[in-house]
């Protein structure tokens, strides 16, 4: 017997028919004698709809009431899944975020989980009752409802898995695992049997939308075994225990598995970055701090930063990237700070894309970055900015060249599947 947390995303929960398929998968897992908790998202599109209602009601809505509204999507699907499971003859019960409860801080709309009360839940699961838990939801110390930020159900699932000490957390999505790159861009992309937590963290943060970044960080910290697999499988498909999806593993597990590893594990593209250039910034101590301190205060995440070589007049250009969603706030702040910073022009550019190659293999191998630069140069793709970490190299390019760049790099690093 094992204890398994299963998580189903919005596409898998969209409508009665699909919920019935989900219920079949859950039933199959429970029939193996496992204790099962299921974490569900709202039906695809429902959270967006609820967010819009809040915006229409008042553009400056109270985030605490926004949470009351948007948490409703998951309440609906958890109840519906419990009903459907019961119709299949299973013993099932829903547990809303406030009923367990899942304790969070009071950062409404992006709350963080502190702890989860599991005594009653575990007692119920121990009697063979399937627990159905709405993702995304939490409760503050003052008993106000919170939500965990968009895509937060993944984090709910991992947090529940950690709290009940699950043997595995299976995340069912509309893809059947993690690929070397987006299969819609590269037809010869390969599904990975395993990726390390670190790699998954980098891939999630640079635009591979399989898992919420925060959930991967939590899984890594808590040592939760996570598998990503497809919810669109028929009844004859291999069961989840045979690990048909992508397993997220530690570095050591990966080495022990002795699977043939490429230097690069995956390539991600992110079109949601914006580039800002400030021209003729005074080239003196403190100038850069004047730019980035107010952005940090406003919680704007700056990613790539370049300061060009100072020109003769003691001036320099500074270029950096931030999420496109923050661009308006960012330019607003910098325009207000114009005198303090002393720049000449502010040039925003949203027609950029960030391409990242990720792999633990690069810790011990040189030449990964130069392969990237020369492969792009061969196709005359211009690099506008570069950033690196121990296991990632990212470049900023023209958005129109995204697909070409991803294909070229996929081939250059030997990732194309054999045909
Ligand atoms: N329903 C929420 C959202 O769309 C949470 C989730 O599905 O992960 O962001
Ligand atoms: Mg999701």
Short mmCIF file of C-alpha atoms and ligand atoms in Angstrom, two decimals:
data_model
loop_
_atom_site.label_atom_id
_atom_site.label_comp_id
_atom_site.label_asym_id
_atom_site.label_seq_id
_atom_site.Cartn_x
_atom_site.Cartn_y
_atom_site.Cartn_z
CA UNK A 1 0.00 0.00 0.00
CA UNK A 2 1.18 3.46 -0.82
CA UNK A 3 -0.05 6.94 -0.12
CA UNK A 4 -0.49 8.85 -3.37
CA UNK A 5 -1.45 12.47 -4.10
CA UNK A 6 -2.93 12.93 -7.58
CA UNK A 7 -3.31 16.43 -9.05
CA UNK A 8 -5.48 17.31 -12.04
CA UNK A 9 -5.25 20.62 -13.93
CA UNK A 10 -7.98 22.78 -15.43
CA UNK A 11 -8.03 21.10 -18.84
CA UNK A 12 -8.57 17.70 -17.21
CA UNK A 13 -11.42 19.09 -15.08
CA UNK A 14 -13.22 21.00 -17.86
CA UNK A 15 -16.71 19.48 -17.93
CA UNK A 16 -18.62 16.44 -16.75
CA UNK A 17 -17.11 14.02 -19.29
CA UNK A 18 -13.56 14.89 -18.40
CA UNK A 19 -14.25 14.78 -14.69
CA UNK A 20 -15.58 11.28 -15.25
CA UNK A 21 -12.28 10.24 -16.86
CA UNK A 22 -10.42 11.76 -13.92
CA UNK A 23 -12.66 9.82 -11.54
CA UNK A 24 -11.81 6.58 -13.41
CA UNK A 25 -8.09 7.22 -12.97
CA UNK A 26 -8.57 8.00 -9.29
CA UNK A 27 -10.70 4.92 -8.80
CA UNK A 28 -8.07 2.73 -10.48
CA UNK A 29 -5.40 4.08 -8.12
CA UNK A 30 -7.59 3.55 -5.06
CA UNK A 31 -8.43 0.01 -6.14
CA UNK A 32 -4.76 -0.89 -5.88
CA UNK A 33 -5.25 -0.47 -2.15
CA UNK A 34 -3.53 2.93 -1.99
CA UNK A 35 -4.58 5.80 0.21
CA UNK A 36 -5.44 8.57 -2.24
CA UNK A 37 -5.81 12.33 -1.97
CA UNK A 38 -6.75 14.25 -5.13
CA UNK A 39 -5.99 17.94 -5.63
CA UNK A 40 -7.95 19.69 -8.38
CA UNK A 41 -7.84 22.94 -10.34
CA UNK A 42 -10.85 24.94 -11.47
CA UNK A 43 -12.25 24.13 -14.91
CA UNK A 44 -10.05 25.61 -17.65
CA UNK A 45 -10.99 29.26 -18.21
CA UNK A 46 -13.05 29.59 -15.04
CA UNK A 47 -10.39 31.33 -12.96
CA UNK A 48 -9.86 33.87 -15.77
CA UNK A 49 -13.60 34.48 -15.83
CA UNK A 50 -13.72 35.05 -12.07
CA UNK A 51 -10.69 37.36 -12.18
CA UNK A 52 -12.49 39.43 -14.83
CA UNK A 53 -15.60 39.75 -12.70
CA UNK A 54 -13.44 41.28 -9.95
CA UNK A 55 -11.83 43.70 -12.39
CA UNK A 56 -15.21 44.74 -13.75
CA UNK A 57 -16.60 45.27 -10.25
CA UNK A 58 -13.71 47.55 -9.35
CA UNK A 59 -10.33 47.89 -11.02
CA UNK A 60 -8.85 48.55 -7.57
CA UNK A 61 -10.48 45.55 -5.93
CA UNK A 62 -9.66 44.41 -2.41
CA UNK A 63 -7.34 41.37 -2.83
CA UNK A 64 -8.95 39.68 0.18
CA UNK A 65 -12.34 39.70 -1.57
CA UNK A 66 -10.72 38.75 -4.90
CA UNK A 67 -9.57 35.59 -3.12
CA UNK A 68 -13.13 34.85 -1.99
CA UNK A 69 -14.26 35.08 -5.61
CA UNK A 70 -11.48 33.21 -7.43
CA UNK A 71 -11.27 30.38 -4.85
CA UNK A 72 -14.79 29.42 -5.93
CA UNK A 73 -13.62 27.73 -9.15
CA UNK A 74 -11.84 24.99 -7.21
CA UNK A 75 -14.74 24.59 -4.78
CA UNK A 76 -16.95 23.63 -7.71
CA UNK A 77 -14.59 21.05 -9.23
CA UNK A 78 -13.76 19.40 -5.91
CA UNK A 79 -17.45 18.90 -5.14
CA UNK A 80 -18.13 17.62 -8.65
CA UNK A 81 -15.27 15.14 -8.51
CA UNK A 82 -16.48 13.83 -5.13
CA UNK A 83 -19.99 13.37 -6.57
CA UNK A 84 -18.59 11.60 -9.64
CA UNK A 85 -16.41 9.28 -7.56
CA UNK A 86 -19.40 8.40 -5.40
CA UNK A 87 -21.37 7.60 -8.55
CA UNK A 88 -18.62 5.11 -9.44
CA UNK A 89 -19.09 3.43 -6.09
CA UNK A 90 -16.08 5.04 -4.39
CA UNK A 91 -16.03 6.47 -0.92
CA UNK A 92 -15.04 10.13 -1.41
CA UNK A 93 -15.21 13.41 0.50
CA UNK A 94 -14.16 16.97 -0.33
CA UNK A 95 -11.99 19.03 2.00
CA UNK A 96 -12.01 22.76 1.24
CA UNK A 97 -8.94 24.81 2.02
CA UNK A 98 -10.55 26.31 5.13
CA UNK A 99 -11.85 22.96 6.35
CA UNK A 100 -8.49 21.19 6.63
CA UNK A 101 -7.27 23.95 7.03
CA UNK A 102 -4.33 24.88 4.79
CA UNK A 103 -2.71 27.71 6.75
CA UNK A 104 -1.15 30.53 4.71
CA UNK A 105 0.23 34.01 5.31
CA UNK A 106 -2.03 36.97 4.50
CA UNK A 107 -0.45 37.96 1.17
CA UNK A 108 -3.79 37.77 -0.62
CA UNK A 109 -3.76 36.60 -4.26
CA UNK A 110 -0.25 35.18 -3.83
CA UNK A 111 -0.30 33.62 -0.37
CA UNK A 112 2.34 31.16 0.84
CA UNK A 113 1.48 27.96 2.66
CA UNK A 114 2.79 27.72 6.21
CA UNK A 115 1.38 24.43 7.47
CA UNK A 116 -1.46 22.01 6.83
CA UNK A 117 -3.56 20.27 9.49
CA UNK A 118 -3.67 16.65 8.42
CA UNK A 119 -4.92 14.67 11.44
CA UNK A 120 -8.56 14.42 10.39
CA UNK A 121 -7.64 14.06 6.74
CA UNK A 122 -5.31 11.16 7.42
CA UNK A 123 -7.83 9.48 9.68
CA UNK A 124 -10.41 9.69 6.90
CA UNK A 125 -8.00 8.47 4.22
CA UNK A 126 -7.08 5.60 6.56
CA UNK A 127 -10.67 4.35 6.41
CA UNK A 128 -10.42 4.13 2.61
CA UNK A 129 -12.14 7.43 1.90
CA UNK A 130 -10.68 9.31 -1.08
CA UNK A 131 -9.93 12.93 -0.13
CA UNK A 132 -10.73 15.53 -2.77
CA UNK A 133 -8.95 18.82 -2.10
CA UNK A 134 -9.43 22.03 -4.07
CA UNK A 135 -6.06 23.41 -5.10
CA UNK A 136 -5.19 27.12 -4.93
CA UNK A 137 -7.00 27.73 -1.59
CA UNK A 138 -5.74 28.60 1.87
CA UNK A 139 -6.73 30.32 5.11
CA UNK A 140 -5.06 33.11 7.07
CA UNK A 141 -4.63 33.18 10.86
CA UNK A 142 -7.63 35.54 10.87
CA UNK A 143 -9.74 32.96 9.07
CA UNK A 144 -9.82 34.80 5.76
CA UNK A 145 -9.74 32.80 2.52
CA UNK A 146 -6.56 33.13 0.45
CA UNK A 147 -5.33 31.89 -2.94
CA UNK A 148 -1.81 30.93 -3.89
CA UNK A 149 -1.24 32.81 -7.16
CA UNK A 150 -2.03 31.64 -10.69
CA UNK A 151 -1.10 28.04 -11.27
CA UNK A 152 -1.08 27.56 -7.50
CA UNK A 153 -2.82 24.19 -7.48
CA UNK A 154 0.50 22.53 -8.31
CA UNK A 155 1.87 24.02 -5.11
CA UNK A 156 -1.19 22.87 -3.17
CA UNK A 157 -0.61 19.33 -4.39
CA UNK A 158 3.07 19.29 -3.46
CA UNK A 159 2.33 20.87 -0.07
CA UNK A 160 -0.36 18.27 0.67
CA UNK A 161 2.00 15.50 -0.46
CA UNK A 162 4.68 16.80 1.90
CA UNK A 163 2.23 17.18 4.78
CA UNK A 164 0.78 13.66 4.50
CA UNK A 165 4.24 12.20 3.69
CA UNK A 166 2.97 10.79 0.41
CA UNK A 167 5.04 8.21 -1.43
CA UNK A 168 4.49 10.14 -4.64
CA UNK A 169 2.76 13.21 -6.03
CA UNK A 170 1.46 12.55 -9.55
CA UNK A 171 0.70 15.73 -11.49
CA UNK A 172 -1.66 14.94 -14.37
CA UNK A 173 -1.57 17.59 -17.12
CA UNK A 174 -2.50 17.94 -20.77
CA UNK A 175 1.04 16.94 -21.77
CA UNK A 176 2.41 13.50 -20.92
CA UNK A 177 5.61 14.68 -19.30
CA UNK A 178 8.46 17.15 -19.55
CA UNK A 179 10.01 17.42 -22.99
CA UNK A 180 13.43 18.53 -24.22
CA UNK A 181 11.54 21.51 -25.63
CA UNK A 182 8.01 22.49 -26.66
CA UNK A 183 6.88 19.71 -29.07
CA UNK A 184 4.73 22.26 -30.91
CA UNK A 185 7.94 24.03 -31.94
CA UNK A 186 10.17 21.02 -32.47
CA UNK A 187 8.42 17.88 -33.71
CA UNK A 188 11.46 15.80 -32.76
CA UNK A 189 11.42 16.90 -29.12
CA UNK A 190 11.81 13.93 -26.76
CA UNK A 191 10.01 13.20 -23.54
CA UNK A 192 12.41 13.03 -20.61
CA UNK A 193 12.21 10.07 -18.23
CA UNK A 194 13.76 12.13 -15.47
CA UNK A 195 14.84 15.69 -14.74
CA UNK A 196 16.46 16.95 -11.56
CA UNK A 197 14.68 19.35 -9.21
CA UNK A 198 17.21 22.04 -10.09
CA UNK A 199 16.68 21.59 -13.81
CA UNK A 200 12.91 21.63 -13.41
CA UNK A 201 13.16 24.77 -11.31
CA UNK A 202 15.13 26.53 -14.04
CA UNK A 203 12.85 25.24 -16.80
CA UNK A 204 9.70 26.28 -14.91
CA UNK A 205 11.07 29.75 -14.30
CA UNK A 206 12.01 30.33 -17.95
CA UNK A 207 8.71 29.60 -19.56
CA UNK A 208 8.15 25.85 -19.59
CA UNK A 209 4.63 26.05 -18.18
CA UNK A 210 4.29 22.47 -17.01
CA UNK A 211 4.50 23.28 -13.29
CA UNK A 212 4.22 26.41 -11.17
CA UNK A 213 7.79 27.38 -10.24
CA UNK A 214 6.96 27.62 -6.57
CA UNK A 215 5.73 24.01 -6.50
CA UNK A 216 9.07 22.77 -7.80
CA UNK A 217 10.98 24.75 -5.17
CA UNK A 218 8.75 23.29 -2.48
CA UNK A 219 9.13 19.72 -3.80
CA UNK A 220 12.90 20.16 -3.78
CA UNK A 221 12.93 21.55 -0.25
CA UNK A 222 10.60 18.88 1.14
CA UNK A 223 11.96 15.99 -0.93
CA UNK A 224 8.56 15.21 -2.47
CA UNK A 225 8.70 12.65 -5.29
CA UNK A 226 6.88 14.28 -8.20
CA UNK A 227 5.85 12.67 -11.48
CA UNK A 228 4.38 14.65 -14.39
CA UNK A 229 2.06 12.59 -16.58
CA UNK A 230 -0.88 12.82 -18.96
CA UNK A 231 -4.51 12.73 -17.89
CA UNK A 232 -5.54 11.92 -21.47
CA UNK A 233 -4.79 8.24 -21.44
CA UNK A 234 -7.15 5.39 -22.17
CA UNK A 235 -7.93 2.54 -19.84
CA UNK A 236 -5.25 0.27 -21.31
CA UNK A 237 -2.46 2.79 -20.76
CA UNK A 238 0.30 1.87 -18.30
CA UNK A 239 -0.63 2.78 -14.75
CA UNK A 240 1.06 5.64 -12.92
CA UNK A 241 3.05 3.28 -10.68
CA UNK A 242 5.05 2.13 -13.69
CA UNK A 243 6.27 5.75 -14.06
CA UNK A 244 5.20 6.43 -17.64
CA UNK A 245 5.66 10.20 -17.22
CA UNK A 246 8.64 12.34 -16.23
CA UNK A 247 10.00 11.79 -12.73
CA UNK A 248 11.62 14.68 -10.91
CA UNK A 249 14.67 13.32 -9.13
CA UNK A 250 17.76 14.33 -7.17
CA UNK A 251 21.19 14.59 -8.79
CA UNK A 252 22.23 11.33 -7.13
CA UNK A 253 19.17 9.43 -8.35
CA UNK A 254 19.90 10.63 -11.83
CA UNK A 255 23.49 9.42 -11.65
CA UNK A 256 22.43 6.07 -10.24
CA UNK A 257 19.84 5.62 -12.96
CA UNK A 258 22.78 5.82 -15.39
CA UNK A 259 20.53 6.89 -18.18
CA UNK A 260 22.37 8.20 -21.19
CA UNK A 261 22.52 11.91 -20.50
CA UNK A 262 22.96 14.74 -22.91
CA UNK A 263 24.90 17.79 -21.88
CA UNK A 264 21.72 19.83 -22.15
CA UNK A 265 18.43 18.58 -20.74
CA UNK A 266 15.97 21.09 -22.10
CA UNK A 267 15.47 24.31 -24.01
CA UNK A 268 12.79 26.83 -23.03
CA UNK A 269 11.52 29.97 -24.70
CA UNK A 270 9.83 32.83 -22.90
CA UNK A 271 8.07 35.57 -24.83
CA UNK A 272 6.78 37.29 -21.71
CA UNK A 273 9.89 39.36 -21.05
CA UNK A 274 10.32 43.02 -21.94
CA UNK A 275 13.56 44.89 -22.48
CA UNK A 276 14.24 48.41 -21.27
CA UNK A 277 17.22 50.50 -22.26
CA UNK A 278 18.18 53.73 -20.51
CA UNK A 279 20.60 55.78 -22.58
CA UNK A 280 23.35 58.07 -21.36
CA UNK A 281 23.23 57.13 -17.71
CA UNK A 282 26.04 58.88 -15.76
CA UNK A 283 28.95 56.46 -15.38
CA UNK A 284 29.56 56.95 -11.66
CA UNK A 285 29.10 55.03 -8.42
CA UNK A 286 25.46 54.81 -7.35
CA UNK A 287 23.91 55.39 -10.76
CA UNK A 288 22.85 51.77 -11.21
CA UNK A 289 21.56 51.59 -7.64
CA UNK A 290 19.31 54.58 -8.42
CA UNK A 291 17.73 52.58 -11.23
CA UNK A 292 17.19 49.25 -9.51
CA UNK A 293 16.41 50.21 -5.91
CA UNK A 294 12.97 51.71 -6.69
CA UNK A 295 12.15 48.73 -8.93
CA UNK A 296 13.02 46.33 -6.14
CA UNK A 297 10.86 48.36 -3.74
CA UNK A 298 7.97 47.94 -6.17
CA UNK A 299 8.57 44.16 -6.22
CA UNK A 300 9.53 44.15 -9.89
CA UNK A 301 11.75 41.22 -10.77
CA UNK A 302 14.59 42.34 -13.00
CA UNK A 303 16.35 39.52 -14.80
CA UNK A 304 19.10 40.20 -17.35
CA UNK A 305 21.19 43.34 -16.83
CA UNK A 306 23.82 44.82 -19.11
CA UNK A 307 25.82 47.95 -18.55
CA UNK A 308 27.62 48.92 -21.68
CA UNK A 309 31.19 50.17 -21.64
CA UNK A 310 31.26 53.82 -20.64
CA UNK A 311 31.54 56.23 -23.51
CA UNK A 312 34.02 59.10 -23.56
CA UNK A 313 31.73 61.61 -21.80
CA UNK A 314 31.43 59.46 -18.68
CA UNK A 315 28.07 58.10 -19.75
CA UNK A 316 26.83 54.60 -20.36
CA UNK A 317 23.71 52.74 -21.56
CA UNK A 318 21.99 50.33 -19.20
CA UNK A 319 19.74 47.57 -20.55
CA UNK A 320 17.70 45.09 -18.52
CA UNK A 321 14.66 42.84 -18.75
CA UNK A 322 11.55 42.48 -16.60
CA UNK A 323 8.24 40.61 -17.02
CA UNK A 324 6.05 42.22 -19.68
CA UNK A 325 3.23 42.40 -17.15
CA UNK A 326 5.36 44.79 -15.06
CA UNK A 327 6.53 46.96 -17.95
CA UNK A 328 3.98 49.75 -17.47
CA UNK A 329 4.75 50.07 -13.77
CA UNK A 330 8.45 49.87 -14.48
CA UNK A 331 8.50 52.70 -17.03
CA UNK A 332 6.28 54.77 -14.78
CA UNK A 333 8.70 54.44 -11.87
CA UNK A 334 11.75 55.19 -14.02
CA UNK A 335 10.13 58.26 -15.57
CA UNK A 336 9.44 59.58 -12.09
CA UNK A 337 13.07 58.93 -11.16
CA UNK A 338 14.44 60.49 -14.30
CA UNK A 339 16.13 63.43 -12.58
CA UNK A 340 17.54 61.31 -9.79
CA UNK A 341 18.99 58.79 -12.25
CA UNK A 342 19.92 61.35 -14.90
CA UNK A 343 19.38 59.29 -18.06
CA UNK A 344 18.57 60.69 -21.50
CA UNK A 345 16.04 58.31 -23.10
CA UNK A 346 14.00 55.33 -21.97
CA UNK A 347 13.48 52.76 -24.74
CA UNK A 348 11.04 49.91 -24.01
CA UNK A 349 10.89 46.85 -26.27
CA UNK A 350 8.41 43.99 -25.94
CA UNK A 351 9.40 42.24 -29.18
CA UNK A 352 11.99 40.10 -27.45
CA UNK A 353 12.19 36.49 -26.33
CA UNK A 354 14.42 34.79 -23.82
CA UNK A 355 15.82 31.44 -24.92
CA UNK A 356 17.37 29.27 -22.21
CA UNK A 357 19.33 26.04 -22.33
CA UNK A 358 19.27 24.09 -19.08
CA UNK A 359 21.20 21.05 -17.89
CA UNK A 360 23.09 19.84 -14.81
CA UNK A 361 25.66 18.48 -17.27
CA UNK A 362 27.07 21.97 -17.79
CA UNK A 363 28.41 22.06 -14.23
CA UNK A 364 31.22 19.79 -15.34
CA UNK A 365 31.56 20.68 -19.01
CA UNK A 366 32.92 23.74 -20.75
CA UNK A 367 31.72 25.07 -24.07
CA UNK A 368 27.96 25.02 -23.58
CA UNK A 369 27.62 28.78 -23.92
CA UNK A 370 29.93 29.02 -26.91
CA UNK A 371 27.97 26.31 -28.75
CA UNK A 372 24.86 28.37 -28.14
CA UNK A 373 26.41 31.61 -29.37
CA UNK A 374 27.97 30.13 -32.50
CA UNK A 375 24.86 28.13 -33.47
CA UNK A 376 22.78 31.29 -33.26
CA UNK A 377 25.41 33.30 -35.11
CA UNK A 378 25.41 30.75 -37.97
CA UNK A 379 21.73 31.58 -38.46
CA UNK A 380 22.40 35.31 -38.12
CA UNK A 381 20.35 35.53 -34.94
CA UNK A 382 21.50 38.53 -32.95
CA UNK A 383 21.99 38.22 -29.18
CA UNK A 384 20.85 41.29 -27.24
CA UNK A 385 21.61 40.16 -23.69
CA UNK A 386 23.04 37.14 -21.90
CA UNK A 387 22.67 35.73 -18.41
CA UNK A 388 23.94 32.51 -16.85
CA UNK A 389 23.59 30.36 -13.77
CA UNK A 390 25.42 27.18 -12.84
CA UNK A 391 23.07 25.05 -14.94
CA UNK A 392 21.53 27.55 -17.38
CA UNK A 393 22.51 29.93 -20.17
CA UNK A 394 19.90 32.43 -21.39
CA UNK A 395 20.00 34.81 -24.30
CA UNK A 396 17.62 37.56 -25.34
CA UNK A 397 16.75 37.69 -29.04
CA UNK A 398 14.17 39.17 -31.42
CA UNK A 399 10.80 37.56 -30.72
CA UNK A 400 10.30 36.70 -34.42
CA UNK A 401 13.31 34.39 -34.26
CA UNK A 402 12.11 32.34 -31.28
CA UNK A 403 11.07 29.19 -33.14
CA UNK A 404 14.12 29.19 -35.39
CA UNK A 405 16.44 29.62 -32.41
CA UNK A 406 14.83 26.79 -30.45
CA UNK A 407 15.08 24.42 -33.44
CA UNK A 408 18.68 25.31 -34.18
CA UNK A 409 19.71 24.78 -30.56
CA UNK A 410 17.75 21.55 -30.20
CA UNK A 411 19.76 20.13 -33.10
CA UNK A 412 23.05 21.69 -32.01
CA UNK A 413 22.93 19.99 -28.60
CA UNK A 414 21.99 16.63 -30.11
CA UNK A 415 18.51 16.53 -28.63
CA UNK A 416 16.54 15.62 -31.78
CA UNK A 417 14.83 12.25 -31.47
CA UNK A 418 15.91 9.61 -34.00
CA UNK A 419 13.50 9.13 -36.80
N1 LIG B 1 -7.24 27.77 -11.03
C1 LIG B 1 -6.05 28.48 -10.67
C2 LIG B 1 -5.44 29.16 -11.87
O1 LIG B 1 -5.91 29.02 -12.95
C3 LIG B 1 -5.04 27.62 -9.99
C4 LIG B 1 -4.56 26.46 -10.81
O2 LIG B 1 -5.25 25.97 -11.68
O3 LIG B 1 -3.44 26.01 -10.59
O4 LIG B 1 -4.46 29.85 -11.73
MG1 LIG B 2 -1.30 24.67 -14.19
#
